[in-house]
Short mmCIF file of C-alpha atoms in Angstrom, two decimals:
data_model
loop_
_atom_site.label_atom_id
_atom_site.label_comp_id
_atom_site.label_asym_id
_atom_site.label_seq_id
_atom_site.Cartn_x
_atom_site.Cartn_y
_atom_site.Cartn_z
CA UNK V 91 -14.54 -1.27 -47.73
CA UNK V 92 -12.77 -2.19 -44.12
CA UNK V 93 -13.08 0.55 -41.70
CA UNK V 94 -9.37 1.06 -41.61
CA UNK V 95 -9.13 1.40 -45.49
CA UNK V 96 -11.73 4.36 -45.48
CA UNK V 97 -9.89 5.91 -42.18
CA UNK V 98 -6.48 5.08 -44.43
CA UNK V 99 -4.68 3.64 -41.36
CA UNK V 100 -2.17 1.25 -41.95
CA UNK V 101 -3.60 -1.49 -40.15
CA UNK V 102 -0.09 -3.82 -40.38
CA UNK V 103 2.12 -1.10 -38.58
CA UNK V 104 -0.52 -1.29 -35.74
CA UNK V 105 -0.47 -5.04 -35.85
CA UNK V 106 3.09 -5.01 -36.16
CA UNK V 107 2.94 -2.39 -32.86
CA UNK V 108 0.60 -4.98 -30.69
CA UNK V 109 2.95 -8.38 -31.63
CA UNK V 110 5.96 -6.30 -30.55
CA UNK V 111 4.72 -5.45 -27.43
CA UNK V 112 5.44 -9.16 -26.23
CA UNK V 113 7.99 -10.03 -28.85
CA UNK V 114 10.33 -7.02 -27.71
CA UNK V 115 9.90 -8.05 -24.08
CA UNK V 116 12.96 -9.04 -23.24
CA UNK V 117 11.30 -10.48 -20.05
CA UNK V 118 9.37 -13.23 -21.90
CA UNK V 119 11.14 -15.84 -23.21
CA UNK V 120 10.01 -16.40 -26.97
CA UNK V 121 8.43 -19.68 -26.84
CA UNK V 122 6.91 -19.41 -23.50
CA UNK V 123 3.41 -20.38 -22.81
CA UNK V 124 2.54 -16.48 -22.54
CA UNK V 125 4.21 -14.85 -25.75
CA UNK V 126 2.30 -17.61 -27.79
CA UNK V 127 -1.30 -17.08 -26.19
CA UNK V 128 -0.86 -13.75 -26.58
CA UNK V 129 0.30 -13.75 -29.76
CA UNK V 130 -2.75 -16.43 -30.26
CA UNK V 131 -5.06 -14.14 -29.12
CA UNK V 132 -4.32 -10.73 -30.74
CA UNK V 133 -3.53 -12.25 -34.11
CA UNK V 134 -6.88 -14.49 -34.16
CA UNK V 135 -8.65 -11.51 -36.06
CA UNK V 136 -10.73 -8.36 -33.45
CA UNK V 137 -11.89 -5.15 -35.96
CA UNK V 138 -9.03 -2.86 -33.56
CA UNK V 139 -11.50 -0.37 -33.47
CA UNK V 140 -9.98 0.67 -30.45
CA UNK V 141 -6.31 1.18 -32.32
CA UNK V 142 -8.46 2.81 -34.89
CA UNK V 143 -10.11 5.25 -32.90
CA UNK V 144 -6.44 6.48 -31.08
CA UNK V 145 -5.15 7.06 -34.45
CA UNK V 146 -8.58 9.01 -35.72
CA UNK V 147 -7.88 11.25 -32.45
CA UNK V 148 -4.28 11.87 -33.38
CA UNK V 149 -5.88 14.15 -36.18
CA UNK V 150 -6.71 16.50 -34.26
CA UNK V 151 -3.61 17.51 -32.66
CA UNK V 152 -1.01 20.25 -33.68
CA UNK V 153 1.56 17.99 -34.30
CA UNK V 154 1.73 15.29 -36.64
CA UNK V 155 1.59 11.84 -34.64
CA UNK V 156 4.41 9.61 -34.43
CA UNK V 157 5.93 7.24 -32.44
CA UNK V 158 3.83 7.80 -29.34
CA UNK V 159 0.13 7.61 -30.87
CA UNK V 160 1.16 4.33 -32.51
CA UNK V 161 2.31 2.61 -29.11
CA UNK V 162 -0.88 4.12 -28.08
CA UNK V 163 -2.90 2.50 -30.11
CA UNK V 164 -1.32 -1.18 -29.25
CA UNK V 165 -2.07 -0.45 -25.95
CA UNK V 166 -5.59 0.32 -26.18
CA UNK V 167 -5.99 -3.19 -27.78
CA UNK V 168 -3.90 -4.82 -25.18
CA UNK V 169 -5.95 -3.36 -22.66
CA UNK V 170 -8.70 -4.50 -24.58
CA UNK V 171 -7.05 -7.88 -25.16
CA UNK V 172 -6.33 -8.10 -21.17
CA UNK V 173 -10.18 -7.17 -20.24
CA UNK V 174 -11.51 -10.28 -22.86
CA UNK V 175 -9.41 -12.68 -21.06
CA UNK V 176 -10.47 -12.32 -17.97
CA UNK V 177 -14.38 -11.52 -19.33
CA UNK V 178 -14.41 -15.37 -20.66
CA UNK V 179 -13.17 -16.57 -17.12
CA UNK V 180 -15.55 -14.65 -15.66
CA UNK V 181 -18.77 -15.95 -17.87
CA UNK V 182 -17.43 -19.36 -18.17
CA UNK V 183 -16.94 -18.81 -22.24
CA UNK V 184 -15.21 -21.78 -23.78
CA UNK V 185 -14.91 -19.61 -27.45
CA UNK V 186 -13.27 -16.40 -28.17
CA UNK V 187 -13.41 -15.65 -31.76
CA UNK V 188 -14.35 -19.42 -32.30
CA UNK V 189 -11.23 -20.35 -31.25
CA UNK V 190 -11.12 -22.11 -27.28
CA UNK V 191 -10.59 -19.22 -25.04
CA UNK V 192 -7.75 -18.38 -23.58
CA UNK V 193 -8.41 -19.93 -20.17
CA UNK V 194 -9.47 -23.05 -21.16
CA UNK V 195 -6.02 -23.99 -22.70
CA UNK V 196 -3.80 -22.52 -19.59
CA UNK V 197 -6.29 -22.80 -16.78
CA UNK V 198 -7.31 -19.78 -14.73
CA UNK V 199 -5.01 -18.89 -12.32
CA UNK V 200 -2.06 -18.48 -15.58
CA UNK V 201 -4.75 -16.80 -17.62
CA UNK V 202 -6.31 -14.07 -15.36
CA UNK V 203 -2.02 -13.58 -14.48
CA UNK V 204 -1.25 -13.40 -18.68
CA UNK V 205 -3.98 -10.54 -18.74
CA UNK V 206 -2.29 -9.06 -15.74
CA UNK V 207 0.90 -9.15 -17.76
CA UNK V 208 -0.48 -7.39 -20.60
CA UNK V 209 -1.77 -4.33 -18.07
CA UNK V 210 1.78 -4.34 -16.09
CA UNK V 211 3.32 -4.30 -19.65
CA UNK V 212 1.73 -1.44 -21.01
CA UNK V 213 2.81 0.76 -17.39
CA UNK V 214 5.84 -0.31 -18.10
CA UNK V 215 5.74 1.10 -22.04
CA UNK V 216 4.15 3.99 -21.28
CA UNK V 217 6.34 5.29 -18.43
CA UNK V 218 8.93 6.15 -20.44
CA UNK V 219 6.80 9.49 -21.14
CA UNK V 220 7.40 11.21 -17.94
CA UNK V 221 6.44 14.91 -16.62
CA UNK V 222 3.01 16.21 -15.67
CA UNK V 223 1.81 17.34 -19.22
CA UNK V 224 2.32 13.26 -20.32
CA UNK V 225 -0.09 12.31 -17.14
CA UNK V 226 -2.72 11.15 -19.87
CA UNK V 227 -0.83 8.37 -21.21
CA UNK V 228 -2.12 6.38 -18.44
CA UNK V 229 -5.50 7.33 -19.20
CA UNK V 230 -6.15 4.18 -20.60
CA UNK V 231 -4.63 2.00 -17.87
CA UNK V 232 -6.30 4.00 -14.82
CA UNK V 233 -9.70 5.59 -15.20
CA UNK V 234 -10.92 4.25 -18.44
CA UNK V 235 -9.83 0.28 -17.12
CA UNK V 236 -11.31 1.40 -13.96
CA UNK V 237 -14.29 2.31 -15.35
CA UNK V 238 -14.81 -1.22 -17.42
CA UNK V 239 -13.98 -2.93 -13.46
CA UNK V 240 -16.91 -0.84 -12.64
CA UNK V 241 -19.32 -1.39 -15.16
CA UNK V 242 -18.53 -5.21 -14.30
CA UNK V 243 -19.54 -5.22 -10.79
CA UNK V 244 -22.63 -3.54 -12.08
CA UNK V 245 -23.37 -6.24 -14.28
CA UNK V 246 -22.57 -8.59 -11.62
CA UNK V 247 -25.06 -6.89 -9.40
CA UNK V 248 -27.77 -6.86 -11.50
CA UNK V 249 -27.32 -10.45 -13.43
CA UNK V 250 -31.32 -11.36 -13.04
CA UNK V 251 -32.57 -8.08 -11.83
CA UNK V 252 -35.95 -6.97 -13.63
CA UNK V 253 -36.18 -3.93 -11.42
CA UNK V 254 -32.92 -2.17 -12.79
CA UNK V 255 -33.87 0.87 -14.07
CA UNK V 256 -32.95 2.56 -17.24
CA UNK V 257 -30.19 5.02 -15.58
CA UNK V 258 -28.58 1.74 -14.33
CA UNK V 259 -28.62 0.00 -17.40
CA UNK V 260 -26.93 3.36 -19.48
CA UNK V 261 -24.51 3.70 -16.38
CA UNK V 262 -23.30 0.27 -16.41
CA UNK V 263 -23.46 0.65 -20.61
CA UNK V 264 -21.09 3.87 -20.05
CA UNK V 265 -18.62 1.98 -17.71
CA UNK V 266 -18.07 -1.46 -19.42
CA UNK V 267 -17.61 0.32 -22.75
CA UNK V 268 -18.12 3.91 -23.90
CA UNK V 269 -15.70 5.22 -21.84
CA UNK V 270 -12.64 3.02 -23.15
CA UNK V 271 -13.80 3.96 -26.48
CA UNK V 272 -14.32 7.58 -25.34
CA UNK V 273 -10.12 7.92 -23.61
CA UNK V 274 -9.01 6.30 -26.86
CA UNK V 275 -10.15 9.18 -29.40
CA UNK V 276 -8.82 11.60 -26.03
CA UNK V 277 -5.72 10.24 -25.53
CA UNK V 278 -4.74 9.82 -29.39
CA UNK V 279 -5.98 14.05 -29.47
CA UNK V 280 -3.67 14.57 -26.94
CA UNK V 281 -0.53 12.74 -27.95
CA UNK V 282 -0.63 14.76 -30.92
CA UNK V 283 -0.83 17.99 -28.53
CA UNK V 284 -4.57 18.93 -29.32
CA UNK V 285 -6.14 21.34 -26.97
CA UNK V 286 -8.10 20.40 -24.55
CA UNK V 287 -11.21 21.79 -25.55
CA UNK V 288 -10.56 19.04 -28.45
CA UNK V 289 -9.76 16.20 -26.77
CA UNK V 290 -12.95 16.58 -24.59
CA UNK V 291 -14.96 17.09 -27.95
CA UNK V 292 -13.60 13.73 -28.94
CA UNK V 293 -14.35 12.30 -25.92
CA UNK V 294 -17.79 13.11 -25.99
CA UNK V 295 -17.85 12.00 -29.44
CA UNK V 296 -16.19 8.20 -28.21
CA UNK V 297 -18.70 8.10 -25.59
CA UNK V 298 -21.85 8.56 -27.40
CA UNK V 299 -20.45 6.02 -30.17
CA UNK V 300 -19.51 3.66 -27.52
CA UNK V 301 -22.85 4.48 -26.51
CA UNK V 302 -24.65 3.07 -29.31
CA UNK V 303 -21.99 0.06 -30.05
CA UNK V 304 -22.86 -1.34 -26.37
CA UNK V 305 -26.83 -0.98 -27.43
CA UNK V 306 -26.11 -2.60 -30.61
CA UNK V 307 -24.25 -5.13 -29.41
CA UNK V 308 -26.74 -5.88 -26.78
CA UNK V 309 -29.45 -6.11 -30.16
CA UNK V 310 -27.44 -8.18 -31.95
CA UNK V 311 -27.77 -11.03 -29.33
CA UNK V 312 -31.32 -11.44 -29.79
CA UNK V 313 -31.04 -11.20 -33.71
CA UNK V 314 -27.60 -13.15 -35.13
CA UNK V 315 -26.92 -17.00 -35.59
CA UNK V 316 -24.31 -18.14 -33.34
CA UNK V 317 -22.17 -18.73 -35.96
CA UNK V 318 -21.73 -14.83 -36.54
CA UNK V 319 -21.50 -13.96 -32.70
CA UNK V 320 -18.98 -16.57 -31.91
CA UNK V 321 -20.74 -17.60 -29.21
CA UNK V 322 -24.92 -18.89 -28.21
CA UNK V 323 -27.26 -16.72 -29.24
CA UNK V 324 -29.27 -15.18 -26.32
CA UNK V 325 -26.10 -15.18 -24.43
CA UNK V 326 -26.82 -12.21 -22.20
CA UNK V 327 -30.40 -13.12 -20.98
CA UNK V 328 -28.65 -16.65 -20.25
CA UNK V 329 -26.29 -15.24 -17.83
CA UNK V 330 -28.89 -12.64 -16.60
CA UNK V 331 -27.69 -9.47 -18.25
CA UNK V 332 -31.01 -7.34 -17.89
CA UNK V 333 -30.09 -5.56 -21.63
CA UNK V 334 -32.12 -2.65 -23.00
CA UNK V 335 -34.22 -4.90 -25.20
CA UNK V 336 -35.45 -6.73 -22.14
CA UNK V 337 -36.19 -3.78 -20.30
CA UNK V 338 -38.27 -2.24 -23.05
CA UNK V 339 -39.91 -5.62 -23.15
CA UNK V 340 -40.50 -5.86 -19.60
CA UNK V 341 -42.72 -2.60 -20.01
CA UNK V 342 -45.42 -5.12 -21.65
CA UNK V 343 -48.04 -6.13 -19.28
CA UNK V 344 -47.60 -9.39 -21.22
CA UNK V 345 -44.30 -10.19 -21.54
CA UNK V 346 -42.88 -8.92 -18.12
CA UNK V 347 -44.06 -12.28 -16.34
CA UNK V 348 -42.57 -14.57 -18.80
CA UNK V 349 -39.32 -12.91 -18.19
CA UNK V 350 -39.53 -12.39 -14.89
CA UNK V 351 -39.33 -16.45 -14.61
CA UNK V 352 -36.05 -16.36 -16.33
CA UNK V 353 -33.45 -17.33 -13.68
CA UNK V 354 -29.77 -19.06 -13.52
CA UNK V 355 -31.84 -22.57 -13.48
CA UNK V 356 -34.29 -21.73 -16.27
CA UNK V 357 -34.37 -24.33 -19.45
CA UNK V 358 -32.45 -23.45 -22.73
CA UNK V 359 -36.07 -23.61 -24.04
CA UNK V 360 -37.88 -21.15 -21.52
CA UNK V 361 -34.53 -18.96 -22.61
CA UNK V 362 -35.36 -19.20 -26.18
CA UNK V 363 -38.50 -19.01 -25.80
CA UNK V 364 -38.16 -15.78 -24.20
CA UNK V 365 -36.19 -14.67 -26.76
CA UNK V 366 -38.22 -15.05 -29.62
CA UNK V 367 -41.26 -13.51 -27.40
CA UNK V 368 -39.25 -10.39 -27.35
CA UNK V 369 -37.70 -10.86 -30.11
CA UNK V 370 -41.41 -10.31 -32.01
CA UNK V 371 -42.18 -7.42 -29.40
CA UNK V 372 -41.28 -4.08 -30.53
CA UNK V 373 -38.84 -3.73 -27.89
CA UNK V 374 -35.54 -3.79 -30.81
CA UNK V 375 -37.09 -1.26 -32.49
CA UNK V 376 -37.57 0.46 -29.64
CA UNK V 377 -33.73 -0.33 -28.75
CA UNK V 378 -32.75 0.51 -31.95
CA UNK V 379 -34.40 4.03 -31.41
CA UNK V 380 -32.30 4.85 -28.90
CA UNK V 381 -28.89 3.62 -30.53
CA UNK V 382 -29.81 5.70 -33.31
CA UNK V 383 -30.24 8.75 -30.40
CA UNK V 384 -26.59 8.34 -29.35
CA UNK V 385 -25.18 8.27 -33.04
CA UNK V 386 -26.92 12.17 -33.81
CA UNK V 387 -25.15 13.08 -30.67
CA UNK V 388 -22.15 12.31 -31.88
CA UNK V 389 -23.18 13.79 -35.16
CA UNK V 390 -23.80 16.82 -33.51
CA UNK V 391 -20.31 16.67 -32.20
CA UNK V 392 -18.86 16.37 -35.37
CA UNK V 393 -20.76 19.33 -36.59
CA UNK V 394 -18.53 21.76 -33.66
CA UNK V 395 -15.39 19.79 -35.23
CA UNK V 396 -15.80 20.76 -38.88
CA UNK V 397 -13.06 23.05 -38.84
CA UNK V 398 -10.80 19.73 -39.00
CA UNK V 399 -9.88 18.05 -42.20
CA UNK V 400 -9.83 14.92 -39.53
CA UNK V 401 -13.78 15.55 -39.08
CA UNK V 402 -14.44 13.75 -42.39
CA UNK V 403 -12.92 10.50 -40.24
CA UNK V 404 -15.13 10.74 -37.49
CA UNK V 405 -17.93 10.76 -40.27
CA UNK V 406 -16.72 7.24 -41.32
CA UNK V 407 -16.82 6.07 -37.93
CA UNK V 408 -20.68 7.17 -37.49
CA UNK V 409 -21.04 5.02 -40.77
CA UNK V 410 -19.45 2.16 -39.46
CA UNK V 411 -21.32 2.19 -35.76
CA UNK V 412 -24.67 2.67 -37.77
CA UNK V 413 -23.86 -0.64 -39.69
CA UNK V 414 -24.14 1.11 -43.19
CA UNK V 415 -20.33 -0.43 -44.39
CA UNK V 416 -20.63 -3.78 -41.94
CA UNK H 108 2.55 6.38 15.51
CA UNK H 109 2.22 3.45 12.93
CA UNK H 110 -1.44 2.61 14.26
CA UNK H 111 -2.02 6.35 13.23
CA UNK H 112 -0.40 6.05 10.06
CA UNK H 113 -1.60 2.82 8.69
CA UNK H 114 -5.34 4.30 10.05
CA UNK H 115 -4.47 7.51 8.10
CA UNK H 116 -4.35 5.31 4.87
CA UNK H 117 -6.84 2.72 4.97
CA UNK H 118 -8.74 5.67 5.30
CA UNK H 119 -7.58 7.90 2.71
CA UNK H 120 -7.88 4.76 0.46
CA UNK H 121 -11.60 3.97 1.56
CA UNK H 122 -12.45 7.89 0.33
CA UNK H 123 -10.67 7.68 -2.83
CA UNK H 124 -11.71 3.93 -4.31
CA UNK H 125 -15.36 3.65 -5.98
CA UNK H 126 -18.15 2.44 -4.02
CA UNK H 127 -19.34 0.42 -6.66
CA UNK H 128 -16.29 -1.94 -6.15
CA UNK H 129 -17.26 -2.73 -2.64
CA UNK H 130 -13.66 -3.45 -1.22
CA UNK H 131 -12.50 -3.01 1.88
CA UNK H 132 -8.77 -2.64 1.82
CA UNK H 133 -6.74 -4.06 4.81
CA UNK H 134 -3.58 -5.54 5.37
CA UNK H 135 -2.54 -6.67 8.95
CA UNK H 136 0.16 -5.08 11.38
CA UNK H 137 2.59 -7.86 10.17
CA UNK H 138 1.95 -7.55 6.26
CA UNK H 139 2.56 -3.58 6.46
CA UNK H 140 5.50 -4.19 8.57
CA UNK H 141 7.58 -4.83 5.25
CA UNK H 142 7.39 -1.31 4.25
CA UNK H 143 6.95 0.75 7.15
CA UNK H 144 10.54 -0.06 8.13
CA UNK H 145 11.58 0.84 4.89
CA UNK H 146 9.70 4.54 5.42
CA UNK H 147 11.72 5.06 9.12
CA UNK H 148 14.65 4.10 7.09
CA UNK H 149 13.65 7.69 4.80
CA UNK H 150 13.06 11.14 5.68
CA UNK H 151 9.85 11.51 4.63
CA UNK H 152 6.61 14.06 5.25
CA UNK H 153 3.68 12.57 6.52
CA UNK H 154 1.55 12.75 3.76
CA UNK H 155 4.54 11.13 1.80
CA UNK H 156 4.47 8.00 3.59
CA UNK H 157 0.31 7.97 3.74
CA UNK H 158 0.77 7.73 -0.10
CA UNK H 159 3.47 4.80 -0.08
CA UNK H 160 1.79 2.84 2.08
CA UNK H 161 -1.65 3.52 0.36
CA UNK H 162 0.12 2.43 -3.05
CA UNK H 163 1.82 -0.37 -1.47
CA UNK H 164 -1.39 -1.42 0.09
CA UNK H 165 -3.04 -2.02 -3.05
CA UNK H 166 -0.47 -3.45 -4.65
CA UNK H 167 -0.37 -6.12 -2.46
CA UNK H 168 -3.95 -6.60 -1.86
CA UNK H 169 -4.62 -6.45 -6.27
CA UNK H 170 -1.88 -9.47 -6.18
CA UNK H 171 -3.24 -11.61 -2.91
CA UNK H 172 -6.66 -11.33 -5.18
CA UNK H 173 -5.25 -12.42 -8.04
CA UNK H 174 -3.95 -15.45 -6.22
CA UNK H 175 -7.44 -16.47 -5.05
CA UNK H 176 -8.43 -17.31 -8.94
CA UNK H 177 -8.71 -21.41 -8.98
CA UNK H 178 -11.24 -23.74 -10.58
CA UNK H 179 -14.16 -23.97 -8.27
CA UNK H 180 -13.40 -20.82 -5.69
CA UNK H 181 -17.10 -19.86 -4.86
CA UNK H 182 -15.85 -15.74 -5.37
CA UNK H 183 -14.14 -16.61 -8.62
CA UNK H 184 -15.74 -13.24 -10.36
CA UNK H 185 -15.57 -10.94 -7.43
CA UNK H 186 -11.31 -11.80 -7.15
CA UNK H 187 -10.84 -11.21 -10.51
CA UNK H 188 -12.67 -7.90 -10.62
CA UNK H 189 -11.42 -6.36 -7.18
CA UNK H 190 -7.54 -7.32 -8.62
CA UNK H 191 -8.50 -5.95 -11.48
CA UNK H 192 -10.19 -2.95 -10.64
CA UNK H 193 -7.27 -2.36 -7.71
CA UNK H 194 -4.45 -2.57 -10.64
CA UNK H 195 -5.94 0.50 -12.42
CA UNK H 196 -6.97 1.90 -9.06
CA UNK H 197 -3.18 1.97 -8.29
CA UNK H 198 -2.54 4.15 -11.23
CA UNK H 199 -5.33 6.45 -10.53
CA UNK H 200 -4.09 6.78 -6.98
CA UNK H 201 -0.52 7.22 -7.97
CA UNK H 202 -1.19 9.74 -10.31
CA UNK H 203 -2.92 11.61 -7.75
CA UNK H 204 -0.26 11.37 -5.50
CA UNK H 205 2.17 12.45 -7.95
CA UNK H 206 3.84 9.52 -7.81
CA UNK H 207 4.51 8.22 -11.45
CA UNK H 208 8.33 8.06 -11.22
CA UNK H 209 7.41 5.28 -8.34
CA UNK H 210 4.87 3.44 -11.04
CA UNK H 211 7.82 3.43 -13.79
CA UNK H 212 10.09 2.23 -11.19
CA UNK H 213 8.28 -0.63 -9.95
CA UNK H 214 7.17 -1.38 -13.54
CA UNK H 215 9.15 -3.92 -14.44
CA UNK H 216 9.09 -5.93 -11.33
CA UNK H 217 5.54 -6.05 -11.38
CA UNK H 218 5.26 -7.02 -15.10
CA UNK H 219 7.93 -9.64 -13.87
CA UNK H 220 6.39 -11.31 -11.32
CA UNK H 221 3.33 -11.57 -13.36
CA UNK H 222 5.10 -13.30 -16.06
CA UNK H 223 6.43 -15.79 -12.91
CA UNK H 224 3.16 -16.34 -11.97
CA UNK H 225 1.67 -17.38 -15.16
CA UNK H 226 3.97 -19.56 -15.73
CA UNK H 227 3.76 -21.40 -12.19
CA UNK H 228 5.98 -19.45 -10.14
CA UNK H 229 4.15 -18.35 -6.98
CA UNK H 230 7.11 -17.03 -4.81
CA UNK H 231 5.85 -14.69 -2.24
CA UNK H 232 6.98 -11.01 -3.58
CA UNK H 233 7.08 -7.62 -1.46
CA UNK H 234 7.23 -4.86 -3.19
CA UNK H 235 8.79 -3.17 -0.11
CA UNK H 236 12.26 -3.78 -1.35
CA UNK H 237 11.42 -1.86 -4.75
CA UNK H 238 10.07 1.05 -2.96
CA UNK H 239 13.59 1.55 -0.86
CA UNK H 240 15.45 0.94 -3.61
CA UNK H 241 13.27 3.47 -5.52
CA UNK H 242 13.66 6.00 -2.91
CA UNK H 243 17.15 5.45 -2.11
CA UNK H 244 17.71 6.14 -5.63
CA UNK H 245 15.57 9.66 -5.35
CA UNK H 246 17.81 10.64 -2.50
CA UNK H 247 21.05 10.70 -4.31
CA UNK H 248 19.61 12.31 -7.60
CA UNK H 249 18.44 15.01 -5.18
CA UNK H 250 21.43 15.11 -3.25
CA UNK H 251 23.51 14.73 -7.12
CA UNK H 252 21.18 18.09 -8.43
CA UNK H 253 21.71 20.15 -4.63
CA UNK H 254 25.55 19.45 -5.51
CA UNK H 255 25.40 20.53 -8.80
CA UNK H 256 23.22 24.12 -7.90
#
């Protein structure tokens, strides 16, 4: 089963949310270059967790969500949509979603300005909800893109560093993803008029999910074909992202020279190499370990939310993040 | 009295925006000039106009960023991210300031010109004229409600 059809969201009104938000611009002229990329882009498939997780926050509110949540939840996956466009400029990616990337049919300077559009356009949505108690509609534009900018620059200054720590690693993990995850369960809590108390519960919750997603993510390049990733295997210790497997490999007396040698320059087969060195190390397990730390975290959050019919939901989004339904 | 003000918020800015980022914000005399004529124009408090320019500050320096993206430009990564990060930096700010009728003002000339510029349009924008407008507009609803009590 999908993870929207056990969460029993109606994944076409969200879909039909996101392709409004450029086909209802009355600024962008149907056939234009933009509406079809984007349209191109957030059609070409993407799980909308983040959607998903807006709506599984609206649960928790007072009020029964409407109008608001669902606009919401578009623009968490424009947001999203915006970030990935400028992510494949950034690491050269020719595929998104096996499809060429966004950038390589528009060149760069359109493409990092159709991302910008997607950002400006969601301000522009969102405004509409004015007044001091509808400050967290932004959420999702300010801190939590902020946040991903940061988590960027970390990765940036750390691409071939074998001295970052672990703190570094989970801070830059926390930025570039938990967080977004994390505002999306807040905001959609909120938007429903939750308490406060809530939305922070939910928050937690997002983060420690987000948490584990990143470390899974970052296990997944080591162990699927590049026909399920989309893009190269090994992708990450290519462009020097120092990932938690690595790091847990570079704690064997053995190993940490090998990698240590890996640099911009390095061969595709001193990469893959590498790769299947730590690949038969038991740094994954060790990686998996602490995935699977993150996910009874946000167990234990769903245990202080049990009062909520809606806690059953965040159940079936542990399932999902553990991989049991994937 | 400028020097002091435009010091006041290249200042205030530095404090607020994330070290991580590593910007340093600055726009010249001549590129604030725009929009400090617009705030004599106003009666504004200090702090007021320490918070327009700030806003209008990194407005300007998100899009001049932006602009730096081409094939080959040996900073490629670091433009896109400090636009980027400045964008949602200008919301956090904003909202700190209290100044989200400004954002959903400007709104749709920002989403506007970024629709120009991906599609080739690179006429030079300032945002100065949306920020009088804005706050002409704010003087006659306050003026309209003073009436009215």
């Amino acid at each position: 089963m999908k993870l929207h059809e056990a969460l029993h969201i109606d994944l076409d009104e969200i879909n039909r949310e996101i392709k409004n938000l450029v086909t209802r611009d009355k600024d962008v002229p149907k056939k234009s270059l933009l509406a079809q990329s984007i349209l191109e882009l957030t059609g070409s498939g993407g799980k909308r967790l983040r959607p998903l997780m807006v709506i599984a926050g609206s649960r928790f509110g007072r009020k029964p969500a409407g109008r608001r949540t669902l606009q919401l939840s578009a623009a968490a996956e424009f947001i999203h949509a915006a970030s990935l466009i400028h992510d494949d400029i950034i690491d050269d990616a020719e595929l998104r979603r096996g499809e060429p990337a966004l950038h390589t049919k528009t060149g760069i300077l359109s493409a990092v300005h159709i991302g910008n559009y997607m950002s400006a356009r969601v301000i522009e949505l969102l405004s509409k909800y004015s007044g001091d108690k509808n400050r967290y509609v932004h959420d999702l534009s300010s801190v939590a893109t902020a946040q991903l900018c940061l988590g960027e620059y970390q990765q940036m200054e750390h691409a071939f560093d074998y001295n970052l720590t672990l703190e570094q690693y989970l801070e830059k993990s926390r930025n570039k993803t938990a967080l977004l995850m994390a505002t999306c369960l807040r905001v959609g809590a909120l938007s429903t008029e939750s308490t406060e108390e809530v939305a922070d519960l939910l928050y937690n919750f997002g983060e420690s999910l987000g948490m584990s997603f990143q470390i899974q993510d970052d296990i997944l390049d080591f162990t699927q074909s590049a026909d399920v990733l989309g893009k190269p295997a090994g992708s990450d210790l290519r462009h020097g992202q120092v990932t938690l497997p690595v790091l847990f490999a570079l704690q064997d007396p053995e190993l940490a020279p090998v990698i240590r040698q890996i640099g911009p320059s390095s061969s595709s087969e001193e990469v893959a190499h590498v790769l299947e060195l730590v690949k038969n190390s038991d740094a994954l397990a060790r990686t998996e370990a602490v995935s699977q730390d993150y996910l009874s975290q946000a167990a234990a959050i769903v245990q202080q939310l049990s009062s909520f019919p809606a806690h059953a939901d965040l159940d079936t989004l542990l399932q999902y993040f553990a991989g049991r339904d994937r | 009295m400028n020097k002091k003000l435009i010091e006041d918020t290249f200042r205030m800015l530095q404090a607020e925006m994330s070290p991580i980022a590593g910007i340093q914000l600055y726009l010249s005399p001549a590129e604030c000039e725009q929009l400090l004529s617009v705030l004599e124009r106003h009666d504004l408090e200090y702090d007021r106009k320490v918070h327009l320019l700030g806003i209008y500050t990194i407005l300007t320096v998100a899009a001049q960023r932006h602009m730096e993206c081409v094939p080959h430009h040996p900073d490629l990564t670091r433009s896109i991210l400090d636009g980027d990060y400045l964008y949602s930096f200008y919301l956090q700010f904003a909202v700190k300031c209290r100044e989200l009728d400004l954002v959903a003002y400007l709104a749709p000339s920002i989403k506007k010109m970024q629709i120009g510029r991906s599609n080739g349009d690179f006429t030079e924008q300032d945002p100065a004229q949306g920020f009088d407008e804005f706050l002409i507009q704010e003087r006659r609803q306050r003026s309209r409600t003073s009436k009215a009590i």
